[in-house]
Every structure is written in structure tokens, then in C-alpha cells.
PDB file of C-alpha atoms in Angstrom:
ATOM      1  CA  MET H   3    -179.756 -73.941  99.071  1.00 64.00           C
ATOM      2  CA  SER H   4    -178.820 -77.648 100.018  1.00 86.00           C
ATOM      3  CA  ILE H   5    -181.107 -79.449 102.018  1.00 94.00           C
ATOM      4  CA  THR H   6    -179.582 -82.159 104.469  1.00 96.00           C
ATOM      5  CA  PHE H   7    -182.421 -84.618 105.975  1.00 97.00           C
ATOM      6  CA  LYS H   8    -181.874 -85.755 108.969  1.00 97.00           C
ATOM      7  CA  HIS H   9    -185.134 -87.356 110.306  1.00 97.00           C
ATOM      8  CA  THR H  10    -188.790 -87.459 108.309  1.00 97.00           C
ATOM      9  CA  ILE H  11    -192.041 -88.894 108.879  1.00 98.00           C
ATOM     10  CA  ILE H  12    -196.197 -88.902 107.470  1.00 97.00           C
ATOM     11  CA  HIS H  13    -198.683 -89.653 109.105  1.00 97.00           C
ATOM     12  CA  VAL H  14    -202.327 -90.566 107.539  1.00 96.00           C
ATOM     13  CA  LEU H  15    -205.041 -87.619 108.522  1.00 96.00           C
ATOM     14  CA  ASP H  16    -208.010 -89.259 106.529  1.00 94.00           C
ATOM     15  CA  LEU H  17    -210.908 -88.363 108.269  1.00 92.00           C
ATOM     16  CA  THR H  18    -212.905 -90.824 106.771  1.00 89.00           C
ATOM     17  CA  MET H  19    -211.131 -92.840 108.866  1.00 89.00           C
ATOM     18  CA  ASN H  20    -212.791 -90.827 112.546  1.00 89.00           C
ATOM     19  CA  MET H  21    -209.072 -91.367 113.035  1.00 91.00           C
ATOM     20  CA  PRO H  22    -205.606 -90.288 112.522  1.00 93.00           C
ATOM     21  CA  LEU H  23    -202.803 -93.127 111.511  1.00 95.00           C
ATOM     22  CA  PHE H  24    -199.671 -92.514 112.934  1.00 96.00           C
ATOM     23  CA  SER H  25    -196.446 -94.146 111.418  1.00 95.00           C
ATOM     24  CA  THR H  26    -194.447 -96.451 114.170  1.00 93.00           C
ATOM     25  CA  ASP H  27    -190.973 -95.422 112.283  1.00 95.00           C
ATOM     26  CA  LEU H  28    -189.412 -93.348 109.837  1.00 97.00           C
ATOM     27  CA  LEU H  29    -190.047 -92.659 106.601  1.00 95.00           C
ATOM     28  CA  LEU H  30    -186.765 -93.678 104.376  1.00 94.00           C
ATOM     29  CA  LEU H  31    -185.867 -91.387 101.819  1.00 95.00           C
ATOM     30  CA  ASN H  32    -185.291 -91.824  98.282  1.00 95.00           C
ATOM     31  CA  ASP H  33    -183.386 -89.487  95.486  1.00 94.00           C
ATOM     32  CA  GLU H  34    -187.330 -88.693  94.196  1.00 95.00           C
ATOM     33  CA  THR H  35    -188.517 -88.313  97.910  1.00 95.00           C
ATOM     34  CA  GLU H  36    -186.022 -86.363  98.819  1.00 96.00           C
ATOM     35  CA  SER H  37    -186.844 -84.209  96.071  1.00 95.00           C
ATOM     36  CA  PHE H  38    -190.008 -84.011  96.760  1.00 95.00           C
ATOM     37  CA  ILE H  39    -190.173 -82.690  99.758  1.00 96.00           C
ATOM     38  CA  THR H  40    -187.257 -80.837  99.529  1.00 96.00           C
ATOM     39  CA  ARG H  41    -189.175 -78.671  96.295  1.00 95.00           C
ATOM     40  CA  HIS H  42    -192.404 -78.716  98.941  1.00 96.00           C
ATOM     41  CA  LEU H  43    -190.210 -77.246 101.840  1.00 97.00           C
ATOM     42  CA  MET H  44    -188.763 -74.410  99.235  1.00 95.00           C
ATOM     43  CA  LYS H  45    -191.751 -73.601  98.142  1.00 94.00           C
ATOM     44  CA  ILE H  46    -192.732 -72.887 101.696  1.00 96.00           C
ATOM     45  CA  PHE H  47    -189.489 -70.598 102.078  1.00 94.00           C
ATOM     46  CA  GLU H  48    -189.945 -68.503  98.789  1.00 91.00           C
ATOM     47  CA  SER H  49    -193.749 -68.002  98.416  1.00 91.00           C
ATOM     48  CA  SER H  50    -194.982 -64.584  98.834  1.00 89.00           C
ATOM     49  CA  SER H  51    -198.356 -65.889 100.452  1.00 91.00           C
ATOM     50  CA  SER H  52    -195.568 -67.076 103.305  1.00 94.00           C
ATOM     51  CA  SER H  53    -194.984 -64.466 106.774  1.00 92.00           C
ATOM     52  CA  ASP H  54    -192.576 -64.243 109.477  1.00 92.00           C
ATOM     53  CA  ALA H  55    -193.776 -65.319 112.561  1.00 95.00           C
ATOM     54  CA  ILE H  56    -192.685 -65.440 115.477  1.00 95.00           C
ATOM     55  CA  PHE H  57    -193.686 -68.345 118.953  1.00 96.00           C
ATOM     56  CA  LYS H  58    -196.595 -66.769 121.752  1.00 95.00           C
ATOM     57  CA  GLU H  59    -195.124 -66.866 125.132  1.00 92.00           C
ATOM     58  CA  GLU H  60    -197.600 -69.541 126.106  1.00 93.00           C
ATOM     59  CA  ALA H  61    -196.410 -71.456 123.270  1.00 95.00           C
ATOM     60  CA  SER H  62    -195.539 -75.046 124.066  1.00 94.00           C
ATOM     61  CA  LEU H  63    -193.331 -76.519 121.391  1.00 96.00           C
ATOM     62  CA  PRO H  64    -190.346 -73.910 121.714  1.00 95.00           C
ATOM     63  CA  LYS H  65    -189.931 -76.036 125.170  1.00 93.00           C
ATOM     64  CA  VAL H  66    -189.687 -79.499 123.455  1.00 94.00           C
ATOM     65  CA  LEU H  67    -187.225 -77.836 120.832  1.00 94.00           C
ATOM     66  CA  GLU H  68    -184.393 -76.907 123.507  1.00 90.00           C
ATOM     67  CA  MET H  69    -183.594 -80.096 123.549  1.00 89.00           C
ATOM     68  CA  PRO H  70    -181.867 -82.008 120.052  1.00 87.00           C
ATOM     69  CA  LEU H  71    -184.807 -84.554 118.462  1.00 91.00           C
ATOM     70  CA  ASP H  72    -182.962 -87.901 118.145  1.00 94.00           C
ATOM     71  CA  THR H  73    -185.028 -90.282 116.975  1.00 95.00           C
ATOM     72  CA  GLU H  74    -187.162 -90.836 119.601  1.00 95.00           C
ATOM     73  CA  ALA H  75    -187.936 -87.540 120.625  1.00 95.00           C
ATOM     74  CA  PHE H  76    -188.910 -86.676 116.723  1.00 96.00           C
ATOM     75  CA  THR H  77    -191.412 -89.587 116.198  1.00 96.00           C
ATOM     76  CA  ARG H  78    -193.198 -88.737 119.816  1.00 95.00           C
ATOM     77  CA  LEU H  79    -193.177 -85.058 118.820  1.00 96.00           C
ATOM     78  CA  SER H  80    -194.211 -85.984 115.028  1.00 97.00           C
ATOM     79  CA  HIS H  81    -197.221 -88.215 117.062  1.00 97.00           C
ATOM     80  CA  GLU H  82    -198.325 -85.136 118.962  1.00 96.00           C
ATOM     81  CA  MET H  83    -198.197 -82.967 116.302  1.00 96.00           C
ATOM     82  CA  ALA H  84    -200.260 -85.883 113.812  1.00 96.00           C
ATOM     83  CA  GLU H  85    -202.969 -85.825 117.155  1.00 96.00           C
ATOM     84  CA  VAL H  86    -203.592 -82.078 117.181  1.00 96.00           C
ATOM     85  CA  PHE H  87    -203.974 -81.703 113.674  1.00 96.00           C
ATOM     86  CA  TYR H  88    -206.409 -84.131 113.423  1.00 96.00           C
ATOM     87  CA  ARG H  89    -208.325 -82.281 117.077  1.00 95.00           C
ATOM     88  CA  TYR H  90    -208.305 -78.933 114.982  1.00 95.00           C
ATOM     89  CA  MET H  91    -209.551 -80.755 111.384  1.00 94.00           C
ATOM     90  CA  MET H  92    -212.678 -82.598 113.467  1.00 93.00           C
ATOM     91  CA  GLU H  93    -214.216 -79.371 114.961  1.00 91.00           C
ATOM     92  CA  TYR H  94    -213.452 -77.033 112.646  1.00 90.00           C
ATOM     93  CA  GLY H  95    -215.344 -79.380 109.768  1.00 86.00           C
ATOM     94  CA  THR H  96    -213.568 -77.331 106.831  1.00 89.00           C
ATOM     95  CA  ILE H  97    -209.655 -78.648 107.000  1.00 93.00           C
ATOM     96  CA  PRO H  98    -209.596 -81.380 104.433  1.00 92.00           C
ATOM     97  CA  SER H  99    -207.229 -84.861 104.514  1.00 94.00           C
ATOM     98  CA  GLY H 100    -203.888 -85.210 104.027  1.00 95.00           C
ATOM     99  CA  ASP H 101    -201.482 -86.760 105.096  1.00 96.00           C
ATOM    100  CA  LEU H 102    -198.846 -84.747 107.978  1.00 97.00           C
ATOM    101  CA  ILE H 103    -194.958 -84.773 106.791  1.00 97.00           C
ATOM    102  CA  LEU H 104    -192.417 -83.652 109.531  1.00 98.00           C
ATOM    103  CA  THR H 105    -189.249 -83.311 108.969  1.00 98.00           C
ATOM    104  CA  SER H 106    -185.907 -82.595 110.176  1.00 97.00           C
ATOM    105  CA  PHE H 107    -183.356 -80.999 108.118  1.00 97.00           C
ATOM    106  CA  MET H 108    -179.868 -78.904 107.793  1.00 96.00           C
ATOM    107  CA  MET H 109    -179.576 -76.299 105.688  1.00 96.00           C
ATOM    108  CA  ASP H 110    -177.297 -73.190 104.923  1.00 93.00           C
ATOM    109  CA  GLY H 111    -175.610 -74.753 108.551  1.00 92.00           C
ATOM    110  CA  GLY H 112    -178.850 -73.556 109.873  1.00 94.00           C
ATOM    111  CA  ASN H 113    -180.837 -76.617 112.014  1.00 96.00           C
ATOM    112  CA  TYR H 114    -185.309 -76.616 110.797  1.00 97.00           C
ATOM    113  CA  LEU H 115    -188.218 -78.624 111.681  1.00 97.00           C
ATOM    114  CA  GLY H 116    -190.471 -78.637 108.660  1.00 97.00           C
ATOM    115  CA  ILE H 117    -194.125 -78.897 109.268  1.00 98.00           C
ATOM    116  CA  PHE H 118    -196.702 -79.842 106.183  1.00 97.00           C
ATOM    117  CA  LYS H 119    -199.936 -80.792 104.927  1.00 97.00           C
ATOM    118  CA  LEU H 120    -200.445 -82.696 101.361  1.00 96.00           C
ATOM    119  CA  ASN H 121    -204.141 -82.144 100.883  1.00 94.00           C
ATOM    120  CA  TYR H 122    -205.617 -85.431  98.802  1.00 90.00           C
ATOM    121  CA  LYS H 123    -206.973 -84.780  95.430  1.00 85.00           C
ATOM    122  CA  GLU H 124    -208.904 -87.017  93.496  1.00 80.00           C
ATOM    123  CA  GLU H 125    -207.617 -88.597  89.556  1.00 81.00           C
ATOM    124  CA  PHE H 126    -208.793 -90.747  87.611  1.00 84.00           C
ATOM    125  CA  THR H 127    -205.968 -93.714  87.651  1.00 82.00           C
ATOM    126  CA  HIS H 128    -206.257 -97.705  86.143  1.00 83.00           C
ATOM    127  CA  PHE H 129    -207.148-101.055  88.500  1.00 82.00           C
ATOM    128  CA  VAL H 130    -206.363-104.372  87.402  1.00 87.00           C
ATOM    129  CA  GLU H 131    -208.198-107.216  88.542  1.00 87.00           C
ATOM    130  CA  HIS H 132    -207.738-110.655  88.316  1.00 87.00           C
ATOM    131  CA  ASN H 133    -210.365-113.543  87.987  1.00 83.00           C
ATOM    132  CA  GLU H 134    -211.205-116.476  86.138  1.00 81.00           C
ATOM    133  CA  ALA H 135    -211.069-114.948  82.771  1.00 78.00           C
ATOM    134  CA  GLY H 136    -207.625-113.685  83.361  1.00 85.00           C
ATOM    135  CA  VAL H 137    -206.864-109.557  83.334  1.00 89.00           C
ATOM    136  CA  VAL H 138    -208.759-106.750  83.405  1.00 84.00           C
ATOM    137  CA  ALA H 139    -208.466-103.522  83.567  1.00 86.00           C
ATOM    138  CA  HIS H 140    -210.678-100.788  85.002  1.00 83.00           C
ATOM    139  CA  ILE H 141    -210.678 -97.022  85.647  1.00 87.00           C
ATOM    140  CA  ILE H 142    -211.498 -95.646  89.370  1.00 79.00           C
ATOM    141  CA  LYS H 143    -211.489 -92.754  91.102  1.00 79.00           C
ATOM    142  CA  HIS H 144    -208.495 -92.686  93.684  1.00 77.00           C
ATOM    143  CA  LYS H 145    -209.475 -90.169  96.296  1.00 80.00           C
ATOM    144  CA  GLY H 146    -206.048 -90.209  97.751  1.00 79.00           C
ATOM    145  CA  ILE H 147    -202.938 -88.729  96.076  1.00 85.00           C
ATOM    146  CA  PHE H 148    -200.554 -85.944  96.429  1.00 87.00           C
ATOM    147  CA  PRO H 149    -200.396 -82.608  94.906  1.00 84.00           C
ATOM    148  CA  SER H 150    -197.434 -82.791  92.620  1.00 85.00           C
ATOM    149  CA  ALA H 151    -194.423 -81.396  93.743  1.00 85.00           C
ATOM    150  CA  SER H 152    -194.799 -78.021  91.181  1.00 86.00           C
ATOM    151  CA  LYS H 153    -198.023 -76.895  93.255  1.00 90.00           C
ATOM    152  CA  GLN H 154    -197.905 -74.782  96.761  1.00 91.00           C
ATOM    153  CA  VAL H 155    -198.965 -76.826  99.796  1.00 94.00           C
ATOM    154  CA  ASP H 156    -201.951 -75.336 101.651  1.00 94.00           C
ATOM    155  CA  GLU H 157    -200.482 -75.471 105.205  1.00 96.00           C
ATOM    156  CA  GLY H 158    -196.646 -75.954 106.053  1.00 97.00           C
ATOM    157  CA  VAL H 159    -194.892 -74.008 109.053  1.00 98.00           C
ATOM    158  CA  ILE H 160    -190.596 -73.792 109.437  1.00 98.00           C
ATOM    159  CA  ILE H 161    -189.369 -73.334 112.681  1.00 97.00           C
ATOM    160  CA  ASN H 162    -185.577 -72.827 112.691  1.00 97.00           C
ATOM    161  CA  THR H 163    -184.932 -74.757 115.271  1.00 96.00           C
ATOM    162  CA  ASP H 164    -181.397 -72.425 116.426  1.00 95.00           C
ATOM    163  CA  ASN H 165    -183.509 -69.100 117.011  1.00 95.00           C
ATOM    164  CA  LEU H 166    -186.842 -70.250 117.053  1.00 95.00           C
ATOM    165  CA  LYS H 167    -187.995 -68.063 114.502  1.00 95.00           C
ATOM    166  CA  VAL H 168    -190.808 -69.265 112.334  1.00 97.00           C
ATOM    167  CA  ILE H 169    -192.032 -68.631 108.404  1.00 96.00           C
ATOM    168  CA  LEU H 170    -195.826 -69.646 108.651  1.00 97.00           C
ATOM    169  CA  LEU H 171    -197.820 -70.583 105.059  1.00 96.00           C
ATOM    170  CA  ASP H 172    -201.818 -71.294 105.498  1.00 95.00           C
ATOM    171  CA  GLY H 173    -203.665 -70.981 102.659  1.00 91.00           C
ATOM    172  CA  THR H 174    -206.984 -72.537 104.344  1.00 92.00           C
ATOM    173  CA  LYS H 175    -209.973 -70.749 104.964  1.00 89.00           C
ATOM    174  CA  SER H 176    -209.702 -70.812 108.077  1.00 89.00           C
ATOM    175  CA  LYS H 177    -206.104 -69.774 108.962  1.00 92.00           C
ATOM    176  CA  TYR H 178    -205.958 -71.923 112.054  1.00 95.00           C
ATOM    177  CA  LEU H 179    -201.668 -72.446 111.655  1.00 96.00           C
ATOM    178  CA  SER H 180    -201.414 -69.935 113.733  1.00 95.00           C
ATOM    179  CA  LEU H 181    -203.870 -71.063 116.704  1.00 95.00           C
ATOM    180  CA  LEU H 182    -202.571 -74.527 116.441  1.00 96.00           C
ATOM    181  CA  PHE H 183    -198.391 -73.416 117.022  1.00 96.00           C
ATOM    182  CA  ASP H 184    -199.463 -70.529 119.032  1.00 96.00           C
ATOM    183  CA  LEU H 185    -197.687 -68.282 116.662  1.00 96.00           C
ATOM    184  CA  GLU H 186    -198.102 -64.549 116.331  1.00 92.00           C
ATOM    185  CA  PRO H 187    -197.401 -63.787 112.242  1.00 90.00           C
ATOM    186  CA  THR H 188    -196.994 -60.676 110.432  1.00 86.00           C
ATOM    187  CA  LEU H 189    -198.317 -60.131 107.421  1.00 83.00           C
ATOM    188  CA  SER H 190    -197.279 -61.678 104.452  1.00 86.00           C
ATOM    189  CA  VAL H 191    -195.710 -60.179 101.082  1.00 87.00           C
ATOM    190  CA  LYS H 192    -198.608 -60.985  99.128  1.00 86.00           C
ATOM    191  CA  ASP H 193    -201.297 -59.677 102.024  1.00 86.00           C
ATOM    192  CA  THR H 194    -199.140 -56.413 102.353  1.00 86.00           C
ATOM    193  CA  ILE H 195    -199.507 -56.223  98.456  1.00 86.00           C
ATOM    194  CA  LYS H 196    -202.817 -56.316  99.262  1.00 87.00           C
ATOM    195  CA  ALA H 197    -203.341 -53.694 102.269  1.00 86.00           C
ATOM    196  CA  ILE H 198    -201.502 -51.218 100.550  1.00 85.00           C
ATOM    197  CA  GLU H 199    -203.143 -51.637  97.055  1.00 86.00           C
ATOM    198  CA  LYS H 200    -206.916 -51.950  99.346  1.00 87.00           C
ATOM    199  CA  VAL H 201    -205.866 -48.479 101.225  1.00 87.00           C
ATOM    200  CA  ALA H 202    -204.390 -46.989  98.542  1.00 85.00           C
ATOM    201  CA  THR H 203    -207.844 -47.623  95.807  1.00 86.00           C
ATOM    202  CA  LYS H 204    -209.513 -46.097  99.431  1.00 88.00           C
ATOM    203  CA  VAL H 205    -207.765 -42.791 100.273  1.00 86.00           C
ATOM    204  CA  ILE H 206    -207.538 -42.234  95.933  1.00 84.00           C
ATOM    205  CA  GLU H 207    -211.395 -42.323  95.289  1.00 85.00           C
ATOM    206  CA  GLU H 208    -212.102 -40.696  98.870  1.00 85.00           C
ATOM    207  CA  HIS H 209    -209.851 -37.445  97.013  1.00 83.00           C
ATOM    208  CA  TYR H 210    -209.226 -37.926  93.675  1.00 79.00           C
ATOM    209  CA  ASP H 211    -211.802 -37.013  90.579  1.00 74.00           C
ATOM    210  CA  ASN H 212    -209.766 -38.994  88.249  1.00 72.00           C
ATOM    211  CA  PRO H 213    -209.170 -42.457  90.200  1.00 80.00           C
ATOM    212  CA  VAL H 214    -208.214 -44.275  87.220  1.00 79.00           C
ATOM    213  CA  SER H 215    -205.090 -42.271  86.568  1.00 78.00           C
ATOM    214  CA  ALA H 216    -203.685 -41.792  90.120  1.00 81.00           C
ATOM    215  CA  LEU H 217    -204.126 -45.596  90.535  1.00 84.00           C
ATOM    216  CA  THR H 218    -201.779 -46.181  86.791  1.00 83.00           C
ATOM    217  CA  GLU H 219    -199.584 -43.696  89.418  1.00 83.00           C
ATOM    218  CA  LEU H 220    -199.553 -46.368  91.863  1.00 85.00           C
ATOM    219  CA  LYS H 221    -198.629 -48.754  90.194  1.00 86.00           C
ATOM    220  CA  ASN H 222    -196.418 -46.900  87.210  1.00 86.00           C
ATOM    221  CA  ASN H 223    -194.181 -45.763  90.497  1.00 87.00           C
ATOM    222  CA  ILE H 224    -194.999 -49.968  92.269  1.00 88.00           C
ATOM    223  CA  SER H 225    -193.189 -51.279  88.987  1.00 86.00           C
ATOM    224  CA  GLU H 226    -190.753 -49.178  88.206  1.00 86.00           C
ATOM    225  CA  SER H 227    -189.512 -50.065  91.838  1.00 88.00           C
ATOM    226  CA  ILE H 228    -189.370 -53.938  91.397  1.00 87.00           C
ATOM    227  CA  ALA H 229    -187.879 -53.659  87.847  1.00 85.00           C
ATOM    228  CA  ARG H 230    -185.009 -51.547  89.432  1.00 88.00           C
ATOM    229  CA  THR H 231    -183.994 -52.575  92.980  1.00 88.00           C
ATOM    230  CA  GLN H 232    -186.959 -55.283  93.914  1.00 88.00           C
ATOM    231  CA  THR H 233    -188.301 -53.946  96.188  1.00 88.00           C
ATOM    232  CA  ILE H 234    -191.239 -52.254  96.857  1.00 87.00           C
ATOM    233  CA  PRO H 235    -189.725 -49.314  99.370  1.00 87.00           C
ATOM    234  CA  VAL H 236    -193.406 -48.040 100.876  1.00 85.00           C
ATOM    235  CA  GLN H 237    -192.923 -44.426 102.230  1.00 84.00           C
ATOM    236  CA  GLU H 238    -190.954 -43.881  98.836  1.00 86.00           C
ATOM    237  CA  ILE H 239    -193.702 -44.489  96.822  1.00 85.00           C
ATOM    238  CA  MET H 240    -196.303 -43.162  98.720  1.00 84.00           C
ATOM    239  CA  GLU H 241    -194.395 -39.665  98.615  1.00 85.00           C
ATOM    240  CA  GLN H 242    -194.044 -40.197  94.644  1.00 84.00           C
ATOM    241  CA  THR H 243    -197.653 -41.174  94.362  1.00 83.00           C
ATOM    242  CA  PHE H 244    -198.837 -38.450  96.325  1.00 81.00           C
ATOM    243  CA  GLY H 245    -195.992 -36.466  98.026  1.00 73.00           C
ATOM    244  CA  SER H 246    -197.711 -33.332  96.785  1.00 75.00           C
ATOM    245  CA  ASP H 247    -200.561 -33.548  98.406  1.00 80.00           C
ATOM    246  CA  GLU H 248    -200.410 -33.757 102.518  1.00 82.00           C
ATOM    247  CA  GLU H 249    -203.320 -34.495 103.719  1.00 83.00           C
ATOM    248  CA  VAL H 250    -203.958 -37.657 101.496  1.00 82.00           C
ATOM    249  CA  PHE H 251    -200.338 -38.503 101.947  1.00 82.00           C
ATOM    250  CA  GLU H 252    -200.799 -38.622 105.681  1.00 83.00           C
ATOM    251  CA  SER H 253    -204.133 -40.602 105.727  1.00 85.00           C
ATOM    252  CA  CYS H 254    -202.862 -43.021 103.563  1.00 84.00           C
ATOM    253  CA  THR H 255    -199.946 -43.740 105.997  1.00 81.00           C
ATOM    254  CA  MET H 256    -201.936 -43.773 108.976  1.00 83.00           C
ATOM    255  CA  GLN H 257    -204.505 -46.269 107.325  1.00 83.00           C
ATOM    256  CA  MET H 258    -201.977 -48.430 106.305  1.00 82.00           C
ATOM    257  CA  GLU H 259    -200.494 -48.066 110.007  1.00 80.00           C
ATOM    258  CA  GLU H 260    -203.860 -49.326 111.264  1.00 80.00           C
ATOM    259  CA  TYR H 261    -203.432 -52.692 108.957  1.00 76.00           C
ATOM    260  CA  GLY H 262    -199.966 -54.114 110.200  1.00 73.00           C
ATOM    261  CA  ILE H 263    -198.091 -52.556 107.484  1.00 76.00           C
ATOM    262  CA  LYS H 264    -194.906 -51.486 108.894  1.00 65.00           C
ATOM    263  CA  GLU H 265    -192.096 -53.276 106.629  1.00 64.00           C
ATOM    264  CA  ALA H 266    -190.158 -49.358 105.213  1.00 70.00           C
ATOM    265  CA  LYS H 267    -189.222 -51.891 101.612  1.00 80.00           C
ATOM    266  CA  ILE H 268    -190.752 -55.387 100.617  1.00 85.00           C
ATOM    267  CA  GLU H 269    -188.232 -57.647  99.729  1.00 84.00           C
ATOM    268  CA  ILE H 270    -189.973 -58.587  95.897  1.00 84.00           C
ATOM    269  CA  ALA H 271    -188.367 -62.392  94.938  1.00 79.00           C
ATOM    270  CA  ASP H 272    -191.501 -63.684  92.939  1.00 79.00           C
ATOM    271  CA  PRO H 273    -192.018 -62.860  89.608  1.00 79.00           C
ATOM    272  CA  LYS H 274    -195.357 -63.328  90.037  1.00 80.00           C
ATOM    273  CA  ILE H 275    -195.763 -59.674  91.594  1.00 82.00           C
ATOM    274  CA  SER H 276    -193.547 -57.871  89.179  1.00 79.00           C
ATOM    275  CA  ASN H 277    -196.129 -59.346  86.183  1.00 81.00           C
ATOM    276  CA  LYS H 278    -198.470 -57.536  87.778  1.00 81.00           C
ATOM    277  CA  PHE H 279    -197.600 -54.420  88.772  1.00 82.00           C
ATOM    278  CA  ALA H 280    -196.240 -54.299  84.485  1.00 82.00           C
ATOM    279  CA  SER H 281    -199.763 -53.853  83.122  1.00 84.00           C
ATOM    280  CA  GLN H 282    -202.913 -52.099  83.514  1.00 81.00           C
ATOM    281  CA  LYS H 283    -206.094 -53.253  83.070  1.00 84.00           C
ATOM    282  CA  LEU H 284    -209.293 -51.304  82.886  1.00 83.00           C
ATOM    283  CA  LYS H 285    -212.949 -51.716  82.276  1.00 84.00           C
ATOM    284  CA  THR H 286    -215.710 -49.179  81.680  1.00 84.00           C
ATOM    285  CA  ASP H 287    -219.513 -49.197  82.445  1.00 85.00           C
ATOM    286  CA  THR H 288    -219.952 -50.175  79.080  1.00 86.00           C
ATOM    287  CA  GLY H 289    -217.764 -53.344  79.190  1.00 87.00           C
ATOM    288  CA  ILE H 290    -215.114 -51.820  76.787  1.00 86.00           C
ATOM    289  CA  GLU H 291    -211.679 -53.838  78.121  1.00 87.00           C
ATOM    290  CA  LEU H 292    -208.371 -52.100  78.058  1.00 86.00           C
ATOM    291  CA  LYS H 293    -205.513 -53.573  78.718  1.00 86.00           C
ATOM    292  CA  PHE H 294    -202.055 -51.837  78.647  1.00 84.00           C
ATOM    293  CA  PRO H 295    -198.320 -51.698  80.049  1.00 85.00           C
ATOM    294  CA  THR H 296    -198.811 -49.762  83.212  1.00 82.00           C
ATOM    295  CA  HIS H 297    -195.679 -47.021  82.160  1.00 81.00           C
ATOM    296  CA  LEU H 298    -197.576 -46.207  78.719  1.00 83.00           C
ATOM    297  CA  PHE H 299    -200.128 -44.904  81.293  1.00 78.00           C
ATOM    298  CA  LYS H 300    -197.631 -41.872  81.778  1.00 76.00           C
ATOM    299  CA  ASP H 301    -196.915 -41.438  78.104  1.00 83.00           C
ATOM    300  CA  PRO H 302    -199.613 -38.821  76.614  1.00 84.00           C
ATOM    301  CA  ASP H 303    -198.194 -39.609  73.392  1.00 89.00           C
ATOM    302  CA  PHE H 304    -199.952 -43.625  73.606  1.00 89.00           C
ATOM    303  CA  ILE H 305    -202.688 -42.769  75.831  1.00 87.00           C
ATOM    304  CA  GLU H 306    -204.662 -39.582  77.987  1.00 84.00           C
ATOM    305  CA  VAL H 307    -208.006 -39.359  79.664  1.00 81.00           C
ATOM    306  CA  VAL H 308    -209.767 -37.086  79.255  1.00 83.00           C
ATOM    307  CA  ASN H 309    -212.684 -35.622  81.717  1.00 80.00           C
ATOM    308  CA  ASN H 310    -215.435 -34.623  79.299  1.00 84.00           C
ATOM    309  CA  PRO H 311    -218.213 -31.914  80.291  1.00 86.00           C
ATOM    310  CA  ASN H 312    -220.642 -33.997  81.270  1.00 86.00           C
ATOM    311  CA  GLY H 313    -219.050 -35.609  83.591  1.00 78.00           C
ATOM    312  CA  THR H 314    -217.761 -38.992  82.109  1.00 84.00           C
ATOM    313  CA  LEU H 315    -213.991 -40.018  80.359  1.00 82.00           C
ATOM    314  CA  SER H 316    -212.961 -40.301  77.738  1.00 85.00           C
ATOM    315  CA  ILE H 317    -209.808 -42.616  76.581  1.00 86.00           C
ATOM    316  CA  VAL H 318    -207.804 -41.709  73.697  1.00 88.00           C
ATOM    317  CA  LEU H 319    -205.349 -44.814  72.379  1.00 90.00           C
ATOM    318  CA  LYS H 320    -202.605 -42.513  70.371  1.00 90.00           C
ATOM    319  CA  ASN H 321    -199.687 -43.593  67.432  1.00 89.00           C
ATOM    320  CA  ILE H 322    -200.674 -46.700  66.649  1.00 89.00           C
ATOM    321  CA  SER H 323    -200.051 -48.196  63.726  1.00 89.00           C
ATOM    322  CA  GLN H 324    -201.732 -51.644  63.366  1.00 88.00           C
ATOM    323  CA  ILE H 325    -204.118 -53.744  65.652  1.00 86.00           C
ATOM    324  CA  THR H 326    -204.250 -57.736  66.570  1.00 85.00           C
ATOM    325  CA  ASN H 327    -207.379 -59.364  66.837  1.00 82.00           C
ATOM    326  CA  LYS H 328    -206.667 -61.717  69.356  1.00 75.00           C
TER     327      LYS H 328
END
């Protein structure tokens, strides 16, 4: 996907200055800065932590975006947005300092407005001093370093200005962006999977004597579906795992609806999610930890969980030809 930038501007939101510092002119982009901004935008588009969102009826930004953003209108909007961001930062007290980037761009024939914040981090660098004796190099701690292009930003919004569809990324503890933009967000892929695991774990622990086997069965079904279709079909996974027990299936389905899980099928693009379900890790109360490919748990030729008469469990590992000490 190729991005064509139309307008881009950056504003300084440093809490130590007690006021935002507005740029009065657009940012001049070169190949390096275009690449830097593009990579951050693409991470917002592709992140499993991003969620779709829609504007609430009382939101004011959609009305502004009804008109084309020329240079003057774009700059004015950027100043207003930076001021609102800074006010939230002052009020919440937990939102870190950073620079705010606003950019209008085209991608795949669509028009977009991207807004994201580059939170500062501290790094050591050199400082060269010229004095009467000559040149002296010092090591100093710089407190205004941007995150690298390989890192995902914590706060970002991308708005399709043609249809007002929104992609929201808010990794902050306060989750303030939906309030700032008057948005109604859906669950992100990452949060949806967390909710599925939380609900399923609760239901399994309430209804099964051996929750380990049932939880591993759930993860194996998810892993196989991702490997086969790059999706998690929620209802189908629940039927595969709990289909033989109608009470458990209905309890799980009902609780997922309470969490707002309405998607029939979750698209999985992040390989980290695939890797998460490809292996299973168990820890016993005796301190023993086991990690193994999830699919092997269903094969009694390799792993077997035995219920002992005294109420304890035994895990039997079979057909091992070699053990490596790591």
C-alpha cells in the first residue's frame, strides 16, 4: 500500500513547558521522514491492538471533515487538536509528554487523516562543547527522543475522511482517546482474544474436573483454525470445544455477548497471535514448568494427563528419544 502525503505538521506537547508549542508551518518531508511516518501509520493500521470505532452523534470533528482541508484549514485544525490533547494531558496527569503529528494523506484511492503521538524517551548521547582549551565531548541524557520506526506508538487515530470510519489505537492506562474524539470503539483483536480466553477459562474451571485438558483443547482448536484460515470463527471454536455439553456452550456464548464479542469470525494478521496459540505452557504447584506444541496435547502417544485417586494429577511424557538441557 502506497501513501501519498498532502499535509503534515508536528506540535510539541511537553508538560515541562506548561503550554503546547504550535508549529506555524507544515513539516517539510524528505524520504527519511516520509518513511518514518509511513511505518508508524502502517503499524496503527495493522496492529492487533487497534480497533474500529465510529463517531458519536455529538462529535464535532466529522462536521469539520465535511469540508476539504486546504493548508490553512488543516493547520487550524491541527492547532485545535494539539490544544485539546494538551488539556487532557494536564487533567489526567498520567499521559506522558510527546510530539503530536497530524497528517492528511491518500492511500489506495481513499483520503485519510492520521493523528498520533510520539512519546518521549530518554537516551544517552554526546554533547560537544567549544571552549578556550578547544573541543570537549560530554555524555548527556537526552529526554526528547522519539520512539524508533520499529516500535508501535501508544496513541493514534486514523480517520477515513470519505466515510468517517475510524481506526483507534490507545495503549495508555487511561484510555482517553475515545473520550477526546467522542468515539464508540469496538474491541480490538487483541482484546477480543483476551476476553474469549477469560470467559472460556472461567466457564471451564466452573464445569470441568480437569480444566487443563479443556483449556488446551480450546487453544488447539484456535491454533488449528488460525493455521488453516488465518481466522478465529468464534462460534465454531466454541462448538468444537464445548459442543457436546449444551449447558457449558450456552454459558460461554452468553458471557461472551456480555463482553461485547459479536464478531462471527476474527481476522488474524499478526503472527505473534499465531505463535501464542501454537504452544502451550503449564506450571504446576510444585514449581515444574512444561512447554510443548499445543497439538501434541491431544496425542496420547506423546502426552497423557492422569487423574490420581488422591485427587492429584500426573503428566506422562512419552516416546522421548532425546532431552536437551537449556
